[in-house]
Coordinates of C-alpha atoms and ligand atoms in Angstrom, one line a residue:
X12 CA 0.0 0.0 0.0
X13 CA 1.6 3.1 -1.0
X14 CA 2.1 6.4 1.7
X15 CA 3.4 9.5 2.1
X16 CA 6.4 10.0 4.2
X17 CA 8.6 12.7 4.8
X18 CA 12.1 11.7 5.1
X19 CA 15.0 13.6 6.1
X20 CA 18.3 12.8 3.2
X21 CA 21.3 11.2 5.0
X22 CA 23.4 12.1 2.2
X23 CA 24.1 13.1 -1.7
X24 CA 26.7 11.9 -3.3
X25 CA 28.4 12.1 -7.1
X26 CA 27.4 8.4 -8.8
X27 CA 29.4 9.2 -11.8
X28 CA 28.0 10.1 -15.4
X29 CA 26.6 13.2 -14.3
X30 CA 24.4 11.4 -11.8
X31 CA 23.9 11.9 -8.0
X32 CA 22.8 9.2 -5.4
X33 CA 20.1 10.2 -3.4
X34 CA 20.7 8.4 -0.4
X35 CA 17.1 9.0 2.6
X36 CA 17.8 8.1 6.0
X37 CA 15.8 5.0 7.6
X38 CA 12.7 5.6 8.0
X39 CA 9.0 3.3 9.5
X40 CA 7.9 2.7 6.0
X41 CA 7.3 -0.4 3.4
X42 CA 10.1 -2.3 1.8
X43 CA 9.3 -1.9 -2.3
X44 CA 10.2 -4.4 -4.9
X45 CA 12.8 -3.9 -7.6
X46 CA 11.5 -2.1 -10.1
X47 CA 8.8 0.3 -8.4
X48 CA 8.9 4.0 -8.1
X49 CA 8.3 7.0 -5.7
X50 CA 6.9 10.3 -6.9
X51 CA 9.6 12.7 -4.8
X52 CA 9.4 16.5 -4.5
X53 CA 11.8 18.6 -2.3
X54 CA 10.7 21.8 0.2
X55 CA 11.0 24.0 -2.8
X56 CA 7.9 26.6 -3.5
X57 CA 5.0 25.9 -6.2
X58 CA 7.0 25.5 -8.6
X59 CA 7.2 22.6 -9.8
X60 CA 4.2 22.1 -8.0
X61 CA 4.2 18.1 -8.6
X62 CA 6.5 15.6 -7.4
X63 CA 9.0 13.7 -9.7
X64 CA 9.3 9.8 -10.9
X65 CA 12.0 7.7 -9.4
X66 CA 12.9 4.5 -9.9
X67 CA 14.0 2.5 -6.7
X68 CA 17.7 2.7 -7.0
X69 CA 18.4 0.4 -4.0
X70 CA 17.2 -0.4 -0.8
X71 CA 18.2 -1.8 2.9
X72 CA 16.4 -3.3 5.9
X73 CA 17.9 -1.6 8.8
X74 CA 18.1 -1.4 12.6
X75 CA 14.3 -1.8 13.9
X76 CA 12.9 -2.8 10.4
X77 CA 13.7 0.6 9.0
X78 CA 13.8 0.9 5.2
X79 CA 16.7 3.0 3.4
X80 CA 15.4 4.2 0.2
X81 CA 18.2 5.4 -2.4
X82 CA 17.6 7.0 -5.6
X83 CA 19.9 8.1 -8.6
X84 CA 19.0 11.5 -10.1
X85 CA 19.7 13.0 -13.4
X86 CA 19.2 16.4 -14.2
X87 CA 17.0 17.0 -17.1
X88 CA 14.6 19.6 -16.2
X89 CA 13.6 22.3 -13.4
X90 CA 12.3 19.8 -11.0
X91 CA 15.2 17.6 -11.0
X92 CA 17.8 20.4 -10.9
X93 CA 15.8 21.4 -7.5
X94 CA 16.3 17.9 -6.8
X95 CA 20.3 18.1 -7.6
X96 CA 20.6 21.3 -5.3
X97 CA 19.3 19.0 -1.8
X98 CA 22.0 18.4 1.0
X99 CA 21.9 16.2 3.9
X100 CA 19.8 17.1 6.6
X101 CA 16.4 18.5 4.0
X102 CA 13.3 16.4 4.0
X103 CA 11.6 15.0 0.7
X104 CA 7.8 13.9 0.6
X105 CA 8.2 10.5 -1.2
X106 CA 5.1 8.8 -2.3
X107 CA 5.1 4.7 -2.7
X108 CA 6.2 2.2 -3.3
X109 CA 4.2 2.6 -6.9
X110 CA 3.6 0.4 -9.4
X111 CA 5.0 -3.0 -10.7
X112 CA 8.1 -4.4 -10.1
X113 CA 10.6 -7.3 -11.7
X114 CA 10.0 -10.9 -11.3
X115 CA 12.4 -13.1 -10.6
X116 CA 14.3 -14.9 -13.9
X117 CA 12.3 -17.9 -14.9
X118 CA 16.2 -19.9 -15.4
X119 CA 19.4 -19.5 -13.9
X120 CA 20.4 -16.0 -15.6
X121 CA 19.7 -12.8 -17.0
X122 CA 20.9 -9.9 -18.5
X123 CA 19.9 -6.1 -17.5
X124 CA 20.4 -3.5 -20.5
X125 CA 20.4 -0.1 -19.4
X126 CA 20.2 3.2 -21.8
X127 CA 21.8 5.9 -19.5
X128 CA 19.8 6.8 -16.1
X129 CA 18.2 3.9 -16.9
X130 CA 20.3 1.9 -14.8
X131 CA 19.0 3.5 -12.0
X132 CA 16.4 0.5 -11.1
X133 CA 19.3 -1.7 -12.1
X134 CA 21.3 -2.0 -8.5
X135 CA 18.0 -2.8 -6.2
X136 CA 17.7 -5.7 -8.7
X137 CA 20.8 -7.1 -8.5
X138 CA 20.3 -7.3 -5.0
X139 CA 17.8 -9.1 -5.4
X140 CA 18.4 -11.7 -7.9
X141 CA 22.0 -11.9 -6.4
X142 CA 20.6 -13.6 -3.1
X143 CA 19.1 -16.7 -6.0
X144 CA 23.0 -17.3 -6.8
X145 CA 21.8 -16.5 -10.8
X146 CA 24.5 -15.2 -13.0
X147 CA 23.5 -11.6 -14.1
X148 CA 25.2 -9.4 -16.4
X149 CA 24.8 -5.8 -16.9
X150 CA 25.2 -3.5 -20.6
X151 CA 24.9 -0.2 -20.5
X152 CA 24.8 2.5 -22.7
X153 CA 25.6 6.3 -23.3
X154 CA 26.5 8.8 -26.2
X155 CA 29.9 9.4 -24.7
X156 CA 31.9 7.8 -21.7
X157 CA 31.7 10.4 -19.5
X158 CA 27.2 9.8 -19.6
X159 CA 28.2 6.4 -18.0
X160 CA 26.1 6.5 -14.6
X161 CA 28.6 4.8 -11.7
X162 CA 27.7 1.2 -11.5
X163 CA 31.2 0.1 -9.2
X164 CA 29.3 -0.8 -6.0
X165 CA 27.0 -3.4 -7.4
X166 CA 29.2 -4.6 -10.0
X167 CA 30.8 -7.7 -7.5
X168 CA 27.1 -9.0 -8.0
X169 CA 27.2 -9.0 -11.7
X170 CA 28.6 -12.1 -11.6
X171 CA 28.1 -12.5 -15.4
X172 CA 30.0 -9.5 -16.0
X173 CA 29.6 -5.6 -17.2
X174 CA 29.5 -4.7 -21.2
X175 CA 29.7 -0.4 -21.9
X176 CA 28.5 0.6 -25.0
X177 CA 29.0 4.5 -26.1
X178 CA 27.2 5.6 -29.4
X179 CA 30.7 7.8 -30.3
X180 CA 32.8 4.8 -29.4
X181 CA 34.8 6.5 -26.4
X182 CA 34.7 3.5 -24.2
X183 CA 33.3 -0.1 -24.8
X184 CA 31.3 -1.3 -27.5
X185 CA 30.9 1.4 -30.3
X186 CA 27.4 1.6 -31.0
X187 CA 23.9 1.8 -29.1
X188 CA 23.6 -0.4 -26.1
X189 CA 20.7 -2.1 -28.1
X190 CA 23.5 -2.7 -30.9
X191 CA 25.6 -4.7 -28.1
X192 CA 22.3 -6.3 -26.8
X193 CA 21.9 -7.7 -30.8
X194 CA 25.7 -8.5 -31.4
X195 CA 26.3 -10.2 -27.6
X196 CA 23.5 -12.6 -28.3
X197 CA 24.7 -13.7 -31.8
X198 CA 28.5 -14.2 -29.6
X199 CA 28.8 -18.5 -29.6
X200 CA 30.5 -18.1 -26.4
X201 CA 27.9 -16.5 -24.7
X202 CA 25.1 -18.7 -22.7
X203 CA 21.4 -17.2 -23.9
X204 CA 19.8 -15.5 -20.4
X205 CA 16.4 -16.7 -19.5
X206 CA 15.2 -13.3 -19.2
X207 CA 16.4 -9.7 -20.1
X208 CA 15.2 -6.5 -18.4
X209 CA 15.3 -3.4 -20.2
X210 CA 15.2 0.5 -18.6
X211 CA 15.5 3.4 -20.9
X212 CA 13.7 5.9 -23.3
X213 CA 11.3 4.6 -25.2
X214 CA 12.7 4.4 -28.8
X215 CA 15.5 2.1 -26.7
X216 CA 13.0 0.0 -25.6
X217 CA 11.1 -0.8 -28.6
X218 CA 14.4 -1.6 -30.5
X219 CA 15.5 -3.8 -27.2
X220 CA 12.1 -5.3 -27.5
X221 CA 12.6 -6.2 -31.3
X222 CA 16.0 -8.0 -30.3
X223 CA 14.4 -10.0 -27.7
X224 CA 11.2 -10.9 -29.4
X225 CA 13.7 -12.2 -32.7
X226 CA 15.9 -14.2 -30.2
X227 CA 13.0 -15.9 -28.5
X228 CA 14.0 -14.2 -24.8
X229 CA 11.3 -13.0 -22.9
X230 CA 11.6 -9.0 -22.4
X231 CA 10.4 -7.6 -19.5
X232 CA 10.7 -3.2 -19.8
X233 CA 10.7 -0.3 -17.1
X234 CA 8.5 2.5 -19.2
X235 CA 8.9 6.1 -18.6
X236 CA 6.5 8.6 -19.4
X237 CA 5.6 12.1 -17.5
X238 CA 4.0 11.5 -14.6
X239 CA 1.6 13.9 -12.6
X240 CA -0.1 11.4 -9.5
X241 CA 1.6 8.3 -9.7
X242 CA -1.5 6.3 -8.8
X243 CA -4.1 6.2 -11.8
X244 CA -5.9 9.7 -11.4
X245 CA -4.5 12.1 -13.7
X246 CA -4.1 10.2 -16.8
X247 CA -1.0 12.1 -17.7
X248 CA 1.3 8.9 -17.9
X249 CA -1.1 6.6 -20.8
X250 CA 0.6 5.1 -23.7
X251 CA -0.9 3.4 -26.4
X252 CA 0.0 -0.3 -27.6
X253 CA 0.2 -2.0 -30.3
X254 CA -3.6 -3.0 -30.3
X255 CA -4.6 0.6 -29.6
X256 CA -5.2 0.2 -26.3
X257 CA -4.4 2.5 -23.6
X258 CA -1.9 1.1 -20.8
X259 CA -1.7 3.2 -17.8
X260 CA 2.1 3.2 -17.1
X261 CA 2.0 4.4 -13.6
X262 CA -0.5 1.5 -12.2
X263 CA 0.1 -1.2 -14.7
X264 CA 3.8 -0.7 -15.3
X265 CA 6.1 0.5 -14.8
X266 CA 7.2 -2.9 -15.8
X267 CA 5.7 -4.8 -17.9
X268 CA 6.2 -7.9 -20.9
X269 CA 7.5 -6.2 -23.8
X270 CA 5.1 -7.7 -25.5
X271 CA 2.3 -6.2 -24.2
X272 CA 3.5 -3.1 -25.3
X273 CA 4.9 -4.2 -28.4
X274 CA 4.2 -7.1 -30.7
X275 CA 6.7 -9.5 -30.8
X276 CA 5.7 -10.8 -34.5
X277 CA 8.3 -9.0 -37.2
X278 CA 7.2 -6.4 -39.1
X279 CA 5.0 -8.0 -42.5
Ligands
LIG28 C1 8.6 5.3 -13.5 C2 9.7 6.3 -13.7 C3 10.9 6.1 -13.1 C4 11.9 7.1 -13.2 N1 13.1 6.9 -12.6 C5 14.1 7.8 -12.7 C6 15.3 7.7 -11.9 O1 15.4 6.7 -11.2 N2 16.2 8.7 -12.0 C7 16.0 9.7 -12.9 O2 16.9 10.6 -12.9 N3 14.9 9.9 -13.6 C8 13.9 9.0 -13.5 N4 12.8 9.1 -14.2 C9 12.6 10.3 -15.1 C10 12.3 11.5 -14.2 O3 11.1 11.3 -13.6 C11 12.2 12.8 -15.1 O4 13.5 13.0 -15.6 C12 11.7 13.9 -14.3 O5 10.4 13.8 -14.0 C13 11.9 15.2 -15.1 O6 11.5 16.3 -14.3 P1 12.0 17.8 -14.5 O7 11.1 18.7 -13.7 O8 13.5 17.8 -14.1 O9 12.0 18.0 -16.0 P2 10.8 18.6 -16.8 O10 11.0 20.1 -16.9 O11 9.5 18.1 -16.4 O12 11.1 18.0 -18.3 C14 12.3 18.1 -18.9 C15 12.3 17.3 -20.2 O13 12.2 15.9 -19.8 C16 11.1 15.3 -20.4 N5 10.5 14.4 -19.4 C17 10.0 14.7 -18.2 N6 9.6 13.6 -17.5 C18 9.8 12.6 -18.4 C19 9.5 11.2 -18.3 N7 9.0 10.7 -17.2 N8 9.8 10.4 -19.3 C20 10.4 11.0 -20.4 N9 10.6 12.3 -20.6 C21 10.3 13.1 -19.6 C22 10.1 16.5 -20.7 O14 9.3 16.2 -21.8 C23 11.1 17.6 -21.1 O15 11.5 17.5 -22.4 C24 11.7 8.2 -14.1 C25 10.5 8.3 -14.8 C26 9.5 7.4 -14.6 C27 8.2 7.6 -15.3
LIG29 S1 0.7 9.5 -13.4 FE1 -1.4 10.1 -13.1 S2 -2.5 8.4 -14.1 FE2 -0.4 7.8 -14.2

Protein backbone atom coordinates (compact mmCIF):
# COMPACT_ATOMS: atom_id res chain seq x y z
CA UNK A 1 0.00 0.00 0.00
CA UNK A 2 1.57 3.09 -1.04
CA UNK A 3 2.11 6.37 1.67
CA UNK A 4 3.39 9.54 2.14
CA UNK A 5 6.35 9.98 4.24
CA UNK A 6 8.60 12.66 4.79
CA UNK A 7 12.11 11.67 5.11
CA UNK A 8 15.04 13.61 6.10
CA UNK A 9 18.29 12.81 3.24
CA UNK A 10 21.34 11.24 5.02
CA UNK A 11 23.40 12.14 2.19
CA UNK A 12 24.06 13.13 -1.66
CA UNK A 13 26.69 11.92 -3.27
CA UNK A 14 28.36 12.07 -7.13
CA UNK A 15 27.36 8.38 -8.78
CA UNK A 16 29.43 9.18 -11.82
CA UNK A 17 27.98 10.07 -15.43
CA UNK A 18 26.56 13.21 -14.27
CA UNK A 19 24.36 11.40 -11.82
CA UNK A 20 23.87 11.90 -7.96
CA UNK A 21 22.79 9.23 -5.38
CA UNK A 22 20.13 10.22 -3.39
CA UNK A 23 20.72 8.42 -0.40
CA UNK A 24 17.08 8.96 2.57
CA UNK A 25 17.83 8.15 6.01
CA UNK A 26 15.82 5.02 7.64
CA UNK A 27 12.69 5.62 7.98
CA UNK A 28 8.96 3.35 9.48
CA UNK A 29 7.93 2.65 5.98
CA UNK A 30 7.27 -0.42 3.36
CA UNK A 31 10.08 -2.27 1.79
CA UNK A 32 9.33 -1.88 -2.28
CA UNK A 33 10.16 -4.42 -4.86
CA UNK A 34 12.77 -3.92 -7.61
CA UNK A 35 11.50 -2.06 -10.10
CA UNK A 36 8.76 0.30 -8.37
CA UNK A 37 8.88 3.96 -8.07
CA UNK A 38 8.31 7.04 -5.65
CA UNK A 39 6.90 10.32 -6.91
CA UNK A 40 9.64 12.69 -4.78
CA UNK A 41 9.38 16.45 -4.46
CA UNK A 42 11.76 18.64 -2.31
CA UNK A 43 10.72 21.81 0.23
CA UNK A 44 10.96 24.05 -2.83
CA UNK A 45 7.86 26.59 -3.46
CA UNK A 46 4.97 25.94 -6.15
CA UNK A 47 7.01 25.48 -8.59
CA UNK A 48 7.23 22.59 -9.83
CA UNK A 49 4.18 22.14 -8.01
CA UNK A 50 4.16 18.15 -8.61
CA UNK A 51 6.52 15.62 -7.44
CA UNK A 52 9.01 13.66 -9.67
CA UNK A 53 9.31 9.76 -10.94
CA UNK A 54 12.01 7.67 -9.36
CA UNK A 55 12.89 4.54 -9.95
CA UNK A 56 14.00 2.52 -6.66
CA UNK A 57 17.74 2.68 -7.02
CA UNK A 58 18.38 0.38 -4.03
CA UNK A 59 17.20 -0.37 -0.77
CA UNK A 60 18.17 -1.81 2.90
CA UNK A 61 16.41 -3.30 5.90
CA UNK A 62 17.94 -1.59 8.80
CA UNK A 63 18.14 -1.35 12.62
CA UNK A 64 14.35 -1.76 13.90
CA UNK A 65 12.87 -2.84 10.35
CA UNK A 66 13.71 0.56 9.02
CA UNK A 67 13.82 0.90 5.24
CA UNK A 68 16.66 2.98 3.45
CA UNK A 69 15.41 4.17 0.18
CA UNK A 70 18.18 5.37 -2.44
CA UNK A 71 17.57 7.02 -5.62
CA UNK A 72 19.85 8.14 -8.64
CA UNK A 73 18.96 11.49 -10.12
CA UNK A 74 19.74 13.02 -13.43
CA UNK A 75 19.16 16.40 -14.24
CA UNK A 76 17.04 16.99 -17.07
CA UNK A 77 14.57 19.64 -16.17
CA UNK A 78 13.62 22.26 -13.36
CA UNK A 79 12.31 19.76 -11.01
CA UNK A 80 15.20 17.64 -10.97
CA UNK A 81 17.84 20.38 -10.85
CA UNK A 82 15.76 21.41 -7.48
CA UNK A 83 16.31 17.94 -6.75
CA UNK A 84 20.32 18.13 -7.59
CA UNK A 85 20.65 21.27 -5.31
CA UNK A 86 19.29 18.97 -1.84
CA UNK A 87 21.98 18.45 1.03
CA UNK A 88 21.89 16.21 3.89
CA UNK A 89 19.82 17.09 6.58
CA UNK A 90 16.44 18.53 3.98
CA UNK A 91 13.26 16.42 3.98
CA UNK A 92 11.64 14.96 0.67
CA UNK A 93 7.81 13.91 0.58
CA UNK A 94 8.15 10.55 -1.18
CA UNK A 95 5.11 8.81 -2.31
CA UNK A 96 5.10 4.72 -2.69
CA UNK A 97 6.20 2.18 -3.29
CA UNK A 98 4.21 2.55 -6.86
CA UNK A 99 3.58 0.43 -9.37
CA UNK A 100 4.97 -3.01 -10.69
CA UNK A 101 8.14 -4.44 -10.10
CA UNK A 102 10.58 -7.26 -11.71
CA UNK A 103 9.99 -10.94 -11.33
CA UNK A 104 12.44 -13.08 -10.60
CA UNK A 105 14.26 -14.90 -13.89
CA UNK A 106 12.27 -17.94 -14.89
CA UNK A 107 16.19 -19.91 -15.39
CA UNK A 108 19.40 -19.50 -13.93
CA UNK A 109 20.43 -16.04 -15.63
CA UNK A 110 19.70 -12.80 -16.99
CA UNK A 111 20.88 -9.91 -18.51
CA UNK A 112 19.86 -6.09 -17.45
CA UNK A 113 20.40 -3.45 -20.51
CA UNK A 114 20.37 -0.15 -19.41
CA UNK A 115 20.25 3.19 -21.77
CA UNK A 116 21.84 5.92 -19.49
CA UNK A 117 19.78 6.83 -16.08
CA UNK A 118 18.17 3.90 -16.87
CA UNK A 119 20.29 1.89 -14.81
CA UNK A 120 19.01 3.49 -12.04
CA UNK A 121 16.35 0.48 -11.10
CA UNK A 122 19.28 -1.73 -12.07
CA UNK A 123 21.31 -1.97 -8.49
CA UNK A 124 18.04 -2.83 -6.24
CA UNK A 125 17.68 -5.74 -8.72
CA UNK A 126 20.77 -7.14 -8.47
CA UNK A 127 20.32 -7.30 -5.00
CA UNK A 128 17.77 -9.05 -5.41
CA UNK A 129 18.36 -11.66 -7.94
CA UNK A 130 22.04 -11.90 -6.44
CA UNK A 131 20.58 -13.58 -3.10
CA UNK A 132 19.10 -16.66 -6.03
CA UNK A 133 23.00 -17.26 -6.82
CA UNK A 134 21.78 -16.55 -10.80
CA UNK A 135 24.48 -15.20 -12.97
CA UNK A 136 23.51 -11.59 -14.10
CA UNK A 137 25.24 -9.39 -16.44
CA UNK A 138 24.83 -5.83 -16.91
CA UNK A 139 25.16 -3.49 -20.61
CA UNK A 140 24.92 -0.21 -20.55
CA UNK A 141 24.85 2.47 -22.75
CA UNK A 142 25.62 6.26 -23.27
CA UNK A 143 26.54 8.79 -26.16
CA UNK A 144 29.91 9.35 -24.65
CA UNK A 145 31.87 7.79 -21.75
CA UNK A 146 31.66 10.40 -19.46
CA UNK A 147 27.23 9.79 -19.57
CA UNK A 148 28.25 6.40 -18.03
CA UNK A 149 26.09 6.47 -14.57
CA UNK A 150 28.59 4.78 -11.65
CA UNK A 151 27.68 1.23 -11.50
CA UNK A 152 31.19 0.08 -9.16
CA UNK A 153 29.30 -0.76 -5.98
CA UNK A 154 27.05 -3.38 -7.41
CA UNK A 155 29.20 -4.63 -10.04
CA UNK A 156 30.79 -7.66 -7.50
CA UNK A 157 27.09 -9.04 -7.96
CA UNK A 158 27.15 -9.04 -11.69
CA UNK A 159 28.64 -12.09 -11.56
CA UNK A 160 28.15 -12.46 -15.42
CA UNK A 161 29.97 -9.46 -16.02
CA UNK A 162 29.64 -5.57 -17.17
CA UNK A 163 29.46 -4.73 -21.17
CA UNK A 164 29.69 -0.38 -21.89
CA UNK A 165 28.49 0.60 -25.02
CA UNK A 166 28.96 4.49 -26.07
CA UNK A 167 27.17 5.61 -29.36
CA UNK A 168 30.74 7.85 -30.30
CA UNK A 169 32.79 4.79 -29.42
CA UNK A 170 34.83 6.50 -26.37
CA UNK A 171 34.66 3.48 -24.17
CA UNK A 172 33.31 -0.12 -24.80
CA UNK A 173 31.28 -1.31 -27.49
CA UNK A 174 30.88 1.39 -30.34
CA UNK A 175 27.41 1.64 -31.00
CA UNK A 176 23.87 1.79 -29.06
CA UNK A 177 23.57 -0.41 -26.12
CA UNK A 178 20.71 -2.09 -28.14
CA UNK A 179 23.49 -2.74 -30.89
CA UNK A 180 25.58 -4.68 -28.13
CA UNK A 181 22.25 -6.31 -26.79
CA UNK A 182 21.92 -7.67 -30.77
CA UNK A 183 25.72 -8.51 -31.36
CA UNK A 184 26.33 -10.22 -27.63
CA UNK A 185 23.53 -12.60 -28.27
CA UNK A 186 24.73 -13.69 -31.81
CA UNK A 187 28.53 -14.23 -29.64
CA UNK A 188 28.84 -18.46 -29.62
CA UNK A 189 30.50 -18.13 -26.35
CA UNK A 190 27.90 -16.50 -24.71
CA UNK A 191 25.07 -18.75 -22.69
CA UNK A 192 21.40 -17.24 -23.86
CA UNK A 193 19.84 -15.49 -20.40
CA UNK A 194 16.40 -16.73 -19.47
CA UNK A 195 15.19 -13.28 -19.21
CA UNK A 196 16.38 -9.71 -20.06
CA UNK A 197 15.19 -6.50 -18.37
CA UNK A 198 15.34 -3.36 -20.21
CA UNK A 199 15.16 0.48 -18.55
CA UNK A 200 15.47 3.45 -20.87
CA UNK A 201 13.72 5.86 -23.26
CA UNK A 202 11.25 4.58 -25.19
CA UNK A 203 12.70 4.37 -28.84
CA UNK A 204 15.46 2.05 -26.72
CA UNK A 205 12.99 -0.04 -25.57
CA UNK A 206 11.14 -0.75 -28.59
CA UNK A 207 14.44 -1.63 -30.53
CA UNK A 208 15.46 -3.78 -27.16
CA UNK A 209 12.08 -5.28 -27.54
CA UNK A 210 12.57 -6.25 -31.28
CA UNK A 211 15.95 -7.98 -30.28
CA UNK A 212 14.44 -10.05 -27.68
CA UNK A 213 11.21 -10.86 -29.42
CA UNK A 214 13.68 -12.22 -32.65
CA UNK A 215 15.94 -14.22 -30.21
CA UNK A 216 12.97 -15.90 -28.46
CA UNK A 217 14.02 -14.18 -24.79
CA UNK A 218 11.34 -12.99 -22.93
CA UNK A 219 11.59 -9.01 -22.40
CA UNK A 220 10.35 -7.63 -19.48
CA UNK A 221 10.74 -3.24 -19.84
CA UNK A 222 10.67 -0.30 -17.09
CA UNK A 223 8.46 2.48 -19.15
CA UNK A 224 8.92 6.12 -18.63
CA UNK A 225 6.48 8.60 -19.37
CA UNK A 226 5.63 12.11 -17.52
CA UNK A 227 4.02 11.53 -14.59
CA UNK A 228 1.59 13.89 -12.57
CA UNK A 229 -0.07 11.44 -9.53
CA UNK A 230 1.62 8.27 -9.74
CA UNK A 231 -1.45 6.28 -8.83
CA UNK A 232 -4.10 6.25 -11.85
CA UNK A 233 -5.89 9.75 -11.36
CA UNK A 234 -4.52 12.05 -13.71
CA UNK A 235 -4.15 10.24 -16.81
CA UNK A 236 -1.01 12.14 -17.68
CA UNK A 237 1.28 8.95 -17.89
CA UNK A 238 -1.14 6.62 -20.81
CA UNK A 239 0.55 5.07 -23.68
CA UNK A 240 -0.92 3.35 -26.44
CA UNK A 241 0.01 -0.30 -27.59
CA UNK A 242 0.15 -2.01 -30.28
CA UNK A 243 -3.55 -2.99 -30.31
CA UNK A 244 -4.64 0.65 -29.58
CA UNK A 245 -5.21 0.23 -26.31
CA UNK A 246 -4.35 2.52 -23.56
CA UNK A 247 -1.89 1.07 -20.76
CA UNK A 248 -1.74 3.17 -17.85
CA UNK A 249 2.08 3.23 -17.10
CA UNK A 250 1.99 4.38 -13.59
CA UNK A 251 -0.50 1.52 -12.23
CA UNK A 252 0.14 -1.17 -14.70
CA UNK A 253 3.75 -0.69 -15.32
CA UNK A 254 6.13 0.50 -14.79
CA UNK A 255 7.16 -2.94 -15.79
CA UNK A 256 5.75 -4.85 -17.88
CA UNK A 257 6.20 -7.85 -20.86
CA UNK A 258 7.54 -6.21 -23.82
CA UNK A 259 5.08 -7.67 -25.53
CA UNK A 260 2.31 -6.19 -24.22
CA UNK A 261 3.50 -3.10 -25.35
CA UNK A 262 4.93 -4.25 -28.43
CA UNK A 263 4.22 -7.08 -30.75
CA UNK A 264 6.72 -9.54 -30.82
CA UNK A 265 5.66 -10.78 -34.52
CA UNK A 266 8.33 -8.98 -37.17
CA UNK A 267 7.25 -6.38 -39.13
CA UNK A 268 4.96 -7.96 -42.46
C1 LIG B 1 8.61 5.26 -13.48
C2 LIG B 1 9.71 6.28 -13.71
C3 LIG B 1 10.92 6.13 -13.05
C4 LIG B 1 11.93 7.08 -13.24
N1 LIG B 1 13.10 6.91 -12.57
C5 LIG B 1 14.07 7.83 -12.68
C6 LIG B 1 15.26 7.68 -11.92
O1 LIG B 1 15.44 6.74 -11.16
N2 LIG B 1 16.21 8.65 -12.05
C7 LIG B 1 16.03 9.74 -12.87
O2 LIG B 1 16.92 10.60 -12.93
N3 LIG B 1 14.91 9.89 -13.61
C8 LIG B 1 13.92 8.97 -13.52
N4 LIG B 1 12.76 9.12 -14.24
C9 LIG B 1 12.62 10.31 -15.10
C10 LIG B 1 12.30 11.52 -14.23
O3 LIG B 1 11.07 11.32 -13.56
C11 LIG B 1 12.20 12.77 -15.11
O4 LIG B 1 13.49 13.04 -15.63
C12 LIG B 1 11.72 13.95 -14.29
O5 LIG B 1 10.36 13.79 -13.97
C13 LIG B 1 11.91 15.23 -15.08
O6 LIG B 1 11.45 16.30 -14.27
P1 LIG B 1 12.04 17.76 -14.46
O7 LIG B 1 11.15 18.72 -13.74
O8 LIG B 1 13.48 17.80 -14.13
O9 LIG B 1 11.96 17.97 -16.02
P2 LIG B 1 10.78 18.62 -16.84
O10 LIG B 1 11.02 20.10 -16.89
O11 LIG B 1 9.47 18.11 -16.36
O12 LIG B 1 11.08 17.98 -18.27
C14 LIG B 1 12.35 18.14 -18.91
C15 LIG B 1 12.33 17.29 -20.18
O13 LIG B 1 12.25 15.89 -19.84
C16 LIG B 1 11.07 15.30 -20.42
N5 LIG B 1 10.49 14.40 -19.41
C17 LIG B 1 10.03 14.73 -18.20
N6 LIG B 1 9.60 13.64 -17.53
C18 LIG B 1 9.79 12.61 -18.37
C19 LIG B 1 9.55 11.22 -18.27
N7 LIG B 1 9.03 10.67 -17.19
N8 LIG B 1 9.84 10.45 -19.32
C20 LIG B 1 10.36 10.97 -20.42
N9 LIG B 1 10.64 12.28 -20.58
C21 LIG B 1 10.35 13.08 -19.57
C22 LIG B 1 10.14 16.46 -20.73
O14 LIG B 1 9.29 16.17 -21.83
C23 LIG B 1 11.11 17.57 -21.08
O15 LIG B 1 11.54 17.46 -22.40
C24 LIG B 1 11.74 8.20 -14.10
C25 LIG B 1 10.51 8.34 -14.76
C26 LIG B 1 9.51 7.40 -14.57
C27 LIG B 1 8.21 7.56 -15.26
S1 LIG C 1 0.66 9.50 -13.41
FE1 LIG C 1 -1.41 10.07 -13.08
S2 LIG C 1 -2.47 8.43 -14.06
FE2 LIG C 1 -0.41 7.80 -14.19
Amino acid sequence: MPALSRIPLEAVEEAGGGCLRLVCAPASIVAPIPGQFYMVRGPWEADPLLPRPFSIARFRTVKDEQVQLEFLLRIVGRGTRLLGTAHAGIELDVLGPLGNGFEQPPGDSAWMVAGGIGIAPFPALTDAIATSKRTLSLLVGARTEAEIPGFVDFETNLTGGVEIATDDGSAGFAGTVVDLLASRLQRATEARPSQIYVCGPHPMLEAAAAVCAGAGIPCSVSLEAPMGCGMGTCRGCVIQTFQDTNFTVCTEGPVTDANVIWSSKPAP
